[in-house]
Amino acid sequence: MKHDSATPLTTKTRTRFFSLLALAAAAALLASCGKKDSSSGDNSGGGKSAGKKIVVGFSQVGSESGWRTANTESIKAEAAKRGIELQFSDAQQKQENQIKALRSFIAQGVDVIAFSPVVVTGWQPVMEEIKKAGIPVVLTDRAVDVTDDSLYVTFIGSDFVQEGRRAAEWLAKTTGGKAKIAELVGTPGSAPAIDRKKGFEEVLAKYPDMKIIKSQSGDFTRAKGKEVMESFLKSPDAKEITALFAHNDDMAIGAIQAMEESGIKPGKDILIVSIDGVRDAFKAMADGKLNCTVECNPLIGPQLFDAVDAIMAKQQLPKRSEVKEGVFEQAQAAAELPNRKY
Ligand code: AHR
């Protein structure tokens, strides 16, 4: 039908014309609701139509420690509580697995992607792909090294440098600033391993009689912590070790086993300070085998999904939020044990 504005329309033609116009407008509105704006790279989220389940893709580091198990449980439980669909993927401590998971979340078109990066470097390309797809990113627990901080909305986690400082301060206070230290480092290239070492050494620099005489990665696992401690204890200068700093409780517990098997009294012959504050560390402290644990709180599920909700509601979020944490010594262990939530 040719429509000429100069030609008067009949009532029937006019009704049909306006009905078609209304249909076209409704279709355009529906299409714009379901689409993320990828052309502008806007990954601030929002625009979710009411009644639809929010879908979050979460890529977890692995299941290397008691801390990690508690972290996973906190995230899964909170998603279930809020009726959020969680696409959960365990990377088994491998960056390539995490990158694959992130790409599959893009392909699925999830609403928000969250991940705890196993190492700090190598994320820029995949995070640019996520941004191009218009999907907002929340980093939990571990940070990334990227040149463009618009690649993620917010980071939720701990101050690992401060945790390292707290461990060293405790050791300095307890030994009067004299110690020959064996160090069990976390996963090489990971934020907690880099930052805890940095904080620990920063404090050590003030004490000339506190020295790290052995340092090796135990990959944050109990088995590797035991294996590395066994090799420390077999070295010619093993008898000089007076203290152990383990970047997490699991490696400290593995090292305790190694010490006991070679006739050394953990917590007495060698003082032990580690990080996390998991229940097993409190048990080891109550048994007198571990001296101090610096808390690193894994229960960040509620904070993560508060952030997801805020993103979906197009609210502003701080670039970084930290979790409150304490330091626990042997004397507090028995009383504190029943209160531990992880
Ligand atoms: O990133 C947090 C660290 O990772 C925890 O200290 C450790 O136990 C875990 O594996």
Short mmCIF file of C-alpha atoms and ligand atoms in Angstrom, two decimals:
data_model
loop_
_atom_site.label_atom_id
_atom_site.label_comp_id
_atom_site.label_asym_id
_atom_site.label_seq_id
_atom_site.Cartn_x
_atom_site.Cartn_y
_atom_site.Cartn_z
CA MET A 1 0.00 0.00 0.00
CA LYS A 2 1.34 3.37 -0.96
CA HIS A 3 0.92 5.96 1.77
CA ASP A 4 0.87 9.54 0.64
CA SER A 5 0.49 12.13 3.39
CA ALA A 6 -1.34 14.35 0.94
CA THR A 7 -3.99 11.64 0.36
CA PRO A 8 -6.66 11.47 3.12
CA LEU A 9 -6.82 7.96 4.83
CA THR A 10 -10.03 5.98 5.33
CA THR A 11 -10.88 5.07 8.98
CA LYS A 12 -10.17 1.32 8.27
CA THR A 13 -6.76 2.04 6.67
CA ARG A 14 -5.83 4.39 9.50
CA THR A 15 -6.69 1.78 12.19
CA ARG A 16 -4.59 -0.90 10.39
CA PHE A 17 -1.67 1.50 9.98
CA PHE A 18 -1.61 2.44 13.70
CA SER A 19 -1.95 -1.22 14.82
CA LEU A 20 1.09 -2.17 12.69
CA LEU A 21 3.05 0.77 14.13
CA ALA A 22 2.22 -0.30 17.72
CA LEU A 23 3.31 -3.91 16.97
CA ALA A 24 6.62 -2.75 15.51
CA ALA A 25 7.31 -0.55 18.57
CA ALA A 26 6.57 -3.43 20.99
CA ALA A 27 8.89 -5.79 19.05
CA ALA A 28 11.72 -3.24 19.10
CA LEU A 29 11.31 -2.76 22.88
CA LEU A 30 11.41 -6.52 23.53
CA ALA A 31 14.54 -6.94 21.42
CA SER A 32 16.39 -4.16 23.25
CA CYS A 33 15.52 -5.69 26.68
CA GLY A 34 17.19 -9.05 25.91
CA LYS A 35 20.35 -7.59 24.40
CA LYS A 36 23.62 -6.56 26.16
CA ASP A 37 25.30 -3.52 24.66
CA SER A 38 28.52 -5.01 23.28
CA SER A 39 29.33 -2.21 20.86
CA SER A 40 30.00 0.30 23.64
CA GLY A 41 31.83 -2.28 25.82
CA ASP A 42 29.45 -1.29 28.66
CA ASN A 43 29.92 -4.02 31.27
CA SER A 44 28.16 -2.34 34.13
CA GLY A 45 25.26 -4.85 33.95
CA GLY A 46 21.62 -4.08 34.60
CA GLY A 47 18.64 -4.33 32.28
CA LYS A 48 17.47 -7.73 33.62
CA SER A 49 13.77 -8.23 32.95
CA ALA A 50 11.77 -8.88 36.10
CA GLY A 51 11.02 -12.48 37.09
CA LYS A 52 14.00 -13.95 35.20
CA LYS A 53 16.68 -15.78 37.22
CA ILE A 54 20.05 -14.05 37.44
CA VAL A 55 22.79 -16.31 36.05
CA VAL A 56 26.33 -16.00 37.46
CA GLY A 57 29.35 -17.85 36.09
CA PHE A 58 31.98 -18.47 38.77
CA SER A 59 35.44 -19.83 38.04
CA GLN A 60 37.08 -21.15 41.21
CA VAL A 61 40.86 -21.68 41.62
CA GLY A 62 40.53 -25.33 42.70
CA SER A 63 40.08 -27.31 45.89
CA GLU A 64 43.65 -27.12 47.16
CA SER A 65 42.96 -26.22 50.79
CA GLY A 66 40.48 -26.15 53.66
CA TRP A 67 40.16 -22.41 53.03
CA ARG A 68 39.16 -23.03 49.41
CA THR A 69 36.54 -25.63 50.40
CA ALA A 70 34.98 -23.14 52.81
CA ASN A 71 35.07 -20.41 50.14
CA THR A 72 33.31 -22.64 47.59
CA GLU A 73 30.67 -23.66 50.12
CA SER A 74 30.01 -20.04 51.05
CA ILE A 75 29.52 -19.06 47.39
CA LYS A 76 27.30 -22.05 46.51
CA ALA A 77 25.16 -21.71 49.64
CA GLU A 78 24.58 -17.98 49.12
CA ALA A 79 23.64 -18.41 45.45
CA ALA A 80 21.12 -21.11 46.40
CA LYS A 81 19.71 -18.95 49.22
CA ARG A 82 19.08 -16.05 46.83
CA GLY A 83 17.70 -18.18 43.96
CA ILE A 84 20.59 -17.21 41.70
CA GLU A 85 21.61 -19.73 39.04
CA LEU A 86 25.31 -20.45 39.57
CA GLN A 87 27.43 -21.92 36.80
CA PHE A 88 30.37 -23.16 38.89
CA SER A 89 33.66 -24.33 37.43
CA ASP A 90 36.70 -25.74 39.31
CA ALA A 91 39.97 -24.91 37.50
CA GLN A 92 42.13 -27.36 39.47
CA GLN A 93 44.77 -24.65 39.99
CA LYS A 94 45.31 -24.22 36.22
CA GLN A 95 45.00 -20.84 34.50
CA GLU A 96 44.18 -22.42 31.12
CA ASN A 97 41.15 -24.13 32.70
CA GLN A 98 39.98 -20.79 34.10
CA ILE A 99 40.34 -19.08 30.73
CA LYS A 100 38.29 -21.88 29.09
CA ALA A 101 35.59 -21.50 31.76
CA LEU A 102 35.45 -17.72 31.27
CA ARG A 103 35.02 -18.15 27.50
CA SER A 104 32.23 -20.66 28.05
CA PHE A 105 30.47 -18.15 30.36
CA ILE A 106 30.67 -15.59 27.52
CA ALA A 107 29.19 -18.14 25.09
CA GLN A 108 26.36 -18.88 27.54
CA GLY A 109 25.64 -15.16 27.94
CA VAL A 110 25.61 -15.21 31.75
CA ASP A 111 24.59 -11.99 33.52
CA VAL A 112 27.74 -11.62 35.67
CA ILE A 113 31.10 -13.39 35.65
CA ALA A 114 33.00 -13.78 38.92
CA PHE A 115 36.34 -15.46 39.41
CA SER A 116 39.20 -15.94 41.79
CA PRO A 117 42.28 -15.89 39.53
CA VAL A 118 44.87 -18.57 40.23
CA VAL A 119 47.76 -16.25 39.25
CA VAL A 120 47.93 -12.48 38.81
CA THR A 121 49.15 -12.17 35.20
CA GLY A 122 47.80 -13.19 31.77
CA TRP A 123 44.18 -12.07 32.09
CA GLN A 124 44.02 -8.97 29.89
CA PRO A 125 42.97 -10.69 26.58
CA VAL A 126 40.14 -12.80 28.02
CA MET A 127 38.92 -9.94 30.20
CA GLU A 128 38.77 -7.74 27.10
CA GLU A 129 36.63 -10.43 25.43
CA ILE A 130 34.30 -10.37 28.44
CA LYS A 131 34.06 -6.59 28.31
CA LYS A 132 33.29 -6.71 24.58
CA ALA A 133 30.44 -9.12 25.34
CA GLY A 134 29.10 -6.55 27.83
CA ILE A 135 29.32 -8.88 30.85
CA PRO A 136 30.32 -7.31 34.20
CA VAL A 137 33.16 -8.98 36.16
CA VAL A 138 33.59 -9.34 39.91
CA LEU A 139 36.98 -10.48 41.22
CA THR A 140 36.96 -12.41 44.47
CA ASP A 141 39.80 -13.37 46.81
CA ARG A 142 42.76 -12.86 44.41
CA ALA A 143 43.52 -9.83 42.28
CA VAL A 144 44.76 -9.54 38.68
CA ASP A 145 47.44 -7.46 37.06
CA VAL A 146 45.75 -5.59 34.19
CA THR A 147 46.51 -2.20 32.68
CA ASP A 148 42.83 -1.27 32.34
CA ASP A 149 40.87 -1.43 35.58
CA SER A 150 37.56 -0.94 33.77
CA LEU A 151 37.89 -4.65 32.90
CA TYR A 152 36.28 -5.47 36.25
CA VAL A 153 33.64 -3.76 38.33
CA THR A 154 34.85 -4.59 41.82
CA PHE A 155 37.28 -6.72 43.87
CA ILE A 156 36.23 -8.43 47.11
CA GLY A 157 38.93 -10.05 49.22
CA SER A 158 41.68 -9.78 51.79
CA ASP A 159 44.75 -7.61 52.21
CA PHE A 160 47.39 -10.32 51.73
CA VAL A 161 50.32 -7.94 52.33
CA GLN A 162 48.87 -7.07 55.72
CA GLU A 163 48.47 -10.80 56.51
CA GLY A 164 52.20 -11.31 55.78
CA ARG A 165 53.06 -8.35 58.02
CA ARG A 166 50.91 -9.73 60.85
CA ALA A 167 52.65 -13.12 60.67
CA ALA A 168 56.10 -11.47 60.86
CA GLU A 169 55.08 -9.11 63.67
CA TRP A 170 53.83 -12.06 65.72
CA LEU A 171 57.10 -13.92 65.14
CA ALA A 172 59.23 -10.87 66.00
CA LYS A 173 57.25 -10.31 69.21
CA THR A 174 57.46 -13.98 70.23
CA THR A 175 61.16 -14.52 69.47
CA GLY A 176 62.43 -11.11 70.56
CA GLY A 177 63.48 -10.51 66.96
CA LYS A 178 65.72 -13.61 66.60
CA ALA A 179 64.79 -16.39 64.21
CA LYS A 180 66.11 -18.57 61.39
CA ILE A 181 63.06 -19.10 59.28
CA ALA A 182 61.95 -21.75 56.80
CA GLU A 183 59.24 -20.43 54.49
CA LEU A 184 56.58 -22.48 52.69
CA VAL A 185 55.42 -20.27 49.84
CA GLY A 186 52.00 -20.52 48.16
CA THR A 187 51.33 -21.12 44.45
CA PRO A 188 54.04 -19.31 42.43
CA GLY A 189 52.68 -16.17 40.75
CA SER A 190 49.50 -16.07 42.85
CA ALA A 191 48.48 -12.88 44.64
CA PRO A 192 48.56 -14.39 48.16
CA ALA A 193 52.03 -15.90 47.62
CA ILE A 194 53.48 -12.65 46.24
CA ASP A 195 51.80 -10.34 48.75
CA ARG A 196 52.25 -12.42 51.90
CA LYS A 197 55.97 -12.78 51.17
CA LYS A 198 56.19 -9.04 50.53
CA GLY A 199 54.48 -8.10 53.81
CA PHE A 200 56.49 -10.64 55.81
CA GLU A 201 59.83 -9.46 54.40
CA GLU A 202 58.89 -5.82 54.89
CA VAL A 203 58.67 -6.39 58.67
CA LEU A 204 61.73 -8.65 58.71
CA ALA A 205 63.79 -5.79 57.27
CA LYS A 206 63.49 -4.11 60.70
CA TYR A 207 65.01 -7.11 62.51
CA PRO A 208 68.61 -7.92 61.49
CA ASP A 209 68.55 -11.21 63.45
CA MET A 210 65.50 -12.58 61.70
CA LYS A 211 66.42 -14.31 58.45
CA ILE A 212 64.68 -16.58 55.95
CA ILE A 213 67.16 -19.42 55.41
CA LYS A 214 64.92 -21.68 53.30
CA SER A 215 62.08 -20.84 50.97
CA GLN A 216 60.15 -23.04 48.54
CA SER A 217 56.64 -23.39 47.18
CA GLY A 218 54.29 -25.95 48.67
CA ASP A 219 51.50 -24.89 46.26
CA PHE A 220 49.08 -24.21 49.14
CA THR A 221 48.48 -27.97 49.63
CA ARG A 222 49.00 -30.19 52.66
CA ALA A 223 50.79 -32.92 50.63
CA LYS A 224 53.25 -30.49 49.04
CA GLY A 225 53.81 -28.68 52.36
CA LYS A 226 54.79 -32.01 53.92
CA GLU A 227 57.05 -32.95 51.01
CA VAL A 228 58.90 -29.62 51.00
CA MET A 229 59.32 -29.62 54.81
CA GLU A 230 60.77 -33.14 54.59
CA SER A 231 63.36 -31.86 52.12
CA PHE A 232 64.14 -28.84 54.37
CA LEU A 233 64.68 -31.22 57.29
CA LYS A 234 67.06 -33.38 55.26
CA SER A 235 69.33 -30.46 54.32
CA PRO A 236 72.72 -30.12 56.11
CA ASP A 237 71.70 -26.93 57.94
CA ALA A 238 68.27 -28.26 59.03
CA LYS A 239 69.17 -27.92 62.72
CA GLU A 240 69.45 -24.16 62.35
CA ILE A 241 65.71 -23.74 61.58
CA THR A 242 63.96 -22.18 64.58
CA ALA A 243 60.69 -21.07 62.93
CA LEU A 244 58.39 -21.87 60.05
CA PHE A 245 56.28 -19.35 58.15
CA ALA A 246 53.71 -21.16 55.99
CA HIS A 247 51.63 -19.07 53.57
CA ASN A 248 48.59 -21.16 54.53
CA ASP A 249 47.39 -23.51 57.28
CA ASP A 250 47.24 -26.58 55.05
CA MET A 251 50.96 -26.39 54.24
CA ALA A 252 51.70 -25.83 57.95
CA ILE A 253 49.70 -28.96 58.84
CA GLY A 254 51.62 -30.98 56.22
CA ALA A 255 54.88 -29.60 57.67
CA ILE A 256 53.78 -30.57 61.20
CA GLN A 257 53.41 -34.17 60.01
CA ALA A 258 56.90 -34.05 58.44
CA MET A 259 58.40 -32.68 61.68
CA GLU A 260 56.72 -35.33 63.84
CA GLU A 261 57.91 -38.10 61.53
CA SER A 262 61.49 -36.92 61.94
CA GLY A 263 61.29 -36.61 65.73
CA ILE A 264 60.94 -32.81 65.91
CA LYS A 265 58.32 -31.27 68.21
CA PRO A 266 56.27 -28.82 66.10
CA GLY A 267 55.31 -25.67 68.00
CA LYS A 268 58.19 -26.21 70.45
CA ASP A 269 61.44 -27.13 68.66
CA ILE A 270 60.27 -25.11 65.67
CA LEU A 271 57.75 -22.27 66.13
CA ILE A 272 55.06 -22.20 63.45
CA VAL A 273 52.99 -19.29 62.14
CA SER A 274 50.63 -19.69 59.20
CA ILE A 275 47.71 -17.95 57.51
CA ASP A 276 43.96 -18.70 57.07
CA GLY A 277 42.54 -19.61 60.49
CA VAL A 278 40.78 -22.81 59.40
CA ARG A 279 39.36 -25.15 62.04
CA ASP A 280 42.20 -27.68 61.59
CA ALA A 281 44.69 -24.95 62.46
CA PHE A 282 42.78 -24.23 65.66
CA LYS A 283 42.87 -27.95 66.51
CA ALA A 284 46.64 -27.98 65.89
CA MET A 285 47.00 -24.91 68.14
CA ALA A 286 44.87 -26.51 70.87
CA ASP A 287 47.23 -29.54 70.66
CA GLY A 288 50.25 -27.23 71.03
CA LYS A 289 51.62 -28.01 67.54
CA LEU A 290 50.95 -24.70 65.79
CA ASN A 291 51.67 -21.37 67.48
CA CYS A 292 49.74 -18.76 65.56
CA THR A 293 47.36 -18.39 62.63
CA VAL A 294 46.60 -15.11 60.90
CA GLU A 295 43.00 -15.05 59.75
CA CYS A 296 42.04 -14.87 56.06
CA ASN A 297 38.26 -14.98 55.79
CA PRO A 298 36.89 -17.24 53.00
CA LEU A 299 33.18 -16.61 53.74
CA ILE A 300 32.66 -14.03 51.03
CA GLY A 301 29.56 -15.52 49.34
CA PRO A 302 27.18 -12.90 50.84
CA GLN A 303 29.43 -9.99 49.77
CA LEU A 304 29.81 -11.45 46.27
CA PHE A 305 26.06 -11.73 45.69
CA ASP A 306 25.40 -8.32 47.25
CA ALA A 307 27.73 -7.02 44.54
CA VAL A 308 25.90 -9.03 41.85
CA ASP A 309 22.56 -7.60 43.02
CA ALA A 310 24.00 -4.08 42.99
CA ILE A 311 25.34 -4.57 39.47
CA MET A 312 21.97 -5.83 38.23
CA ALA A 313 20.35 -2.77 39.82
CA LYS A 314 22.92 -0.55 38.09
CA GLN A 315 24.27 0.72 41.42
CA GLN A 316 27.82 2.01 41.89
CA LEU A 317 30.29 -0.21 43.77
CA PRO A 318 33.66 0.57 45.33
CA LYS A 319 36.61 -0.72 43.28
CA ARG A 320 37.83 -2.74 46.28
CA SER A 321 36.24 -4.05 49.47
CA GLU A 322 38.18 -5.90 52.11
CA VAL A 323 37.20 -8.48 54.69
CA LYS A 324 37.84 -7.97 58.45
CA GLU A 325 40.35 -10.40 59.92
CA GLY A 326 42.20 -11.15 63.17
CA VAL A 327 45.24 -12.98 64.57
CA PHE A 328 44.88 -16.02 66.86
CA GLU A 329 47.44 -17.57 69.22
CA GLN A 330 47.60 -20.94 71.00
CA ALA A 331 46.16 -19.54 74.23
CA GLN A 332 42.91 -18.58 72.46
CA ALA A 333 42.58 -21.78 70.40
CA ALA A 334 40.47 -24.03 72.67
CA ALA A 335 37.95 -21.28 73.49
CA GLU A 336 37.72 -20.09 69.88
CA LEU A 337 37.43 -23.55 68.26
CA PRO A 338 33.65 -24.01 68.80
CA ASN A 339 33.01 -20.59 67.19
CA ARG A 340 34.96 -21.28 64.01
CA LYS A 341 32.68 -21.34 61.01
CA TYR A 342 35.23 -22.87 58.63
O1 AHR B 1 43.76 -17.05 48.00
C1 AHR B 1 43.60 -17.45 49.31
C2 AHR B 1 44.54 -18.57 49.61
O2 AHR B 1 44.33 -19.62 48.70
C3 AHR B 1 44.38 -19.20 50.97
O3 AHR B 1 45.20 -18.66 51.94
C4 AHR B 1 44.85 -20.58 50.70
O4 AHR B 1 44.59 -21.49 51.71
C5 AHR B 1 44.19 -20.82 49.41
O5 AHR B 1 44.55 -21.93 48.75
#
